[in-house]
Coordinates of C-alpha atoms in Angstrom, one line a residue:
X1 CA 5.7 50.0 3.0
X2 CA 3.5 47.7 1.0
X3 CA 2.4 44.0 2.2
X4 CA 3.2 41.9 0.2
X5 CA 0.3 39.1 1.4
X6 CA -1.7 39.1 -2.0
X7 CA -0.1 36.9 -3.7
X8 CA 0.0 33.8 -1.5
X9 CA -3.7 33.9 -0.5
X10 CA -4.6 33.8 -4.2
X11 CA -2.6 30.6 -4.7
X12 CA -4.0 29.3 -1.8
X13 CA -7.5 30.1 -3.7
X14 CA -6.1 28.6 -6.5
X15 CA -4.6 25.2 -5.2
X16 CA -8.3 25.2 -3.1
X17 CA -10.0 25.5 -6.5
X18 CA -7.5 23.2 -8.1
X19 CA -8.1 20.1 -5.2
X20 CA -11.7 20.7 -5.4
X21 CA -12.0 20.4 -9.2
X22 CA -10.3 17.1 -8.7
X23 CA -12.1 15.7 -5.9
X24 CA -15.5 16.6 -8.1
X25 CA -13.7 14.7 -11.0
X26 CA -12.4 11.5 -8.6
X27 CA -15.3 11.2 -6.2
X28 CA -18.4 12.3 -7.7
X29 CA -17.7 10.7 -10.6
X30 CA -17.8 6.7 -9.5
X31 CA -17.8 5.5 -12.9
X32 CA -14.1 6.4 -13.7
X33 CA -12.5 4.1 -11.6
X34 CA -14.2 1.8 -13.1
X35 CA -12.8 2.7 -16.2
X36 CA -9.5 2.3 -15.4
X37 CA -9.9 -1.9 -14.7
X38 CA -9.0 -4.0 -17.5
X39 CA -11.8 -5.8 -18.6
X40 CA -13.8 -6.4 -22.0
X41 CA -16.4 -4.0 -21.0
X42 CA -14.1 -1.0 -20.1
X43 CA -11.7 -1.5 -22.9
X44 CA -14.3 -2.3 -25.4
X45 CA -12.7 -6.0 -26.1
X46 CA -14.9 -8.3 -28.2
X47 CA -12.6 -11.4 -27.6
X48 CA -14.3 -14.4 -26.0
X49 CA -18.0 -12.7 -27.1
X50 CA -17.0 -9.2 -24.8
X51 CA -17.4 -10.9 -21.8
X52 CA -13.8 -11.8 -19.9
X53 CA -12.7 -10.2 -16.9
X54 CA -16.1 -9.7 -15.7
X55 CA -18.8 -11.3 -14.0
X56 CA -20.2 -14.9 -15.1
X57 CA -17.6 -14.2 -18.1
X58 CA -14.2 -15.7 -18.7
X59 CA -11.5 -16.0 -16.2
X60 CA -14.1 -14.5 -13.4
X61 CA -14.7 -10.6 -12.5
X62 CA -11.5 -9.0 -12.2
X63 CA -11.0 -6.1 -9.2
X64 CA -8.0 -4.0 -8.4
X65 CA -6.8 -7.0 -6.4
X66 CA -6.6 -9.0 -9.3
X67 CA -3.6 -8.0 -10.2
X68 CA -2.7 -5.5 -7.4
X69 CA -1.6 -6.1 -3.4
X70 CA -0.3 -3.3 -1.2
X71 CA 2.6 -3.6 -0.5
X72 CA 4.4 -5.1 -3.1
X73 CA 7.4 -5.2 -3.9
X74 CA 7.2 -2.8 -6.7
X75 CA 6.0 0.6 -7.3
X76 CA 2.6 -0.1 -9.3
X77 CA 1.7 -3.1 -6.1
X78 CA 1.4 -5.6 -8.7
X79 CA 1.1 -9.3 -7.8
X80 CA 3.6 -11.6 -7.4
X81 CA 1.5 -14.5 -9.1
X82 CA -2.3 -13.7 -10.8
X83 CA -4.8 -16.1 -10.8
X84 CA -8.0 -16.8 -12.3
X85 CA -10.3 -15.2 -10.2
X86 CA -13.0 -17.6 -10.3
X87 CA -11.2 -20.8 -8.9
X88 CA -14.0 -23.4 -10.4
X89 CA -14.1 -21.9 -13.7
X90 CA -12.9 -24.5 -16.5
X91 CA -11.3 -21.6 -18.0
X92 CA -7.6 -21.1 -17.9
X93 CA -5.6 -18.1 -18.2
X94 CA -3.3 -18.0 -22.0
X95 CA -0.7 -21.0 -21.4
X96 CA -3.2 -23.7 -19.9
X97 CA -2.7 -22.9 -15.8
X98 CA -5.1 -21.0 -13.3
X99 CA -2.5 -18.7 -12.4
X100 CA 0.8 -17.0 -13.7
X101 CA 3.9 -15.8 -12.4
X102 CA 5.1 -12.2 -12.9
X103 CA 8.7 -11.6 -14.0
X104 CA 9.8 -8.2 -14.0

């Protein structure tokens, strides 16, 4: 009688290969979480001269935390209220107020 053990030690070699691809992709690769934050340098934006969501810019450098807090109330973690993130700033976020309520 034939074992029949082949076949799940090559998926394990391939979920292995598979996690480590991604890790490579995730962690050696710093810049792309950066790309994921919305700002005018990650998205390309030219409103307000480029330069909002970032430092020294308009409305302040923006983080994950900007708009994000664990444990939320909702699946993406997003903020209940966002505010400016540079509380001296003269600038205002669109509707005249530092910070905004979220309605889902």
């Amino acid at each position: 009688m034939k074992k029949a053990h082949g076949i799940p030690g090559r998926m394990f070699g391939a979920v292995t290969l598979a996690v480590a691809l991604l890790a490579l992709l995730f962690v050696a690769n710093g810049a792309f979480a950066a790309d994921l934050m919305h700002n005018s340098r990650d998205t390309g934006s030219s409103r307000w001269n480029g330069r909002w969501g970032i430092a020294g810019g308009r409305y302040g450098e923006f983080t994950c935390a900007t708009c994000h807090e664990p444990d939320a109330e909702n699946i993406k973690n997003i903020r209940r209220t966002i505010s400016v993130m540079n509380p001296i700033s003269t600038h205002t976020l669109p509707g005249g107020s530092k910070s905004v309520n979220v309605i889902f």
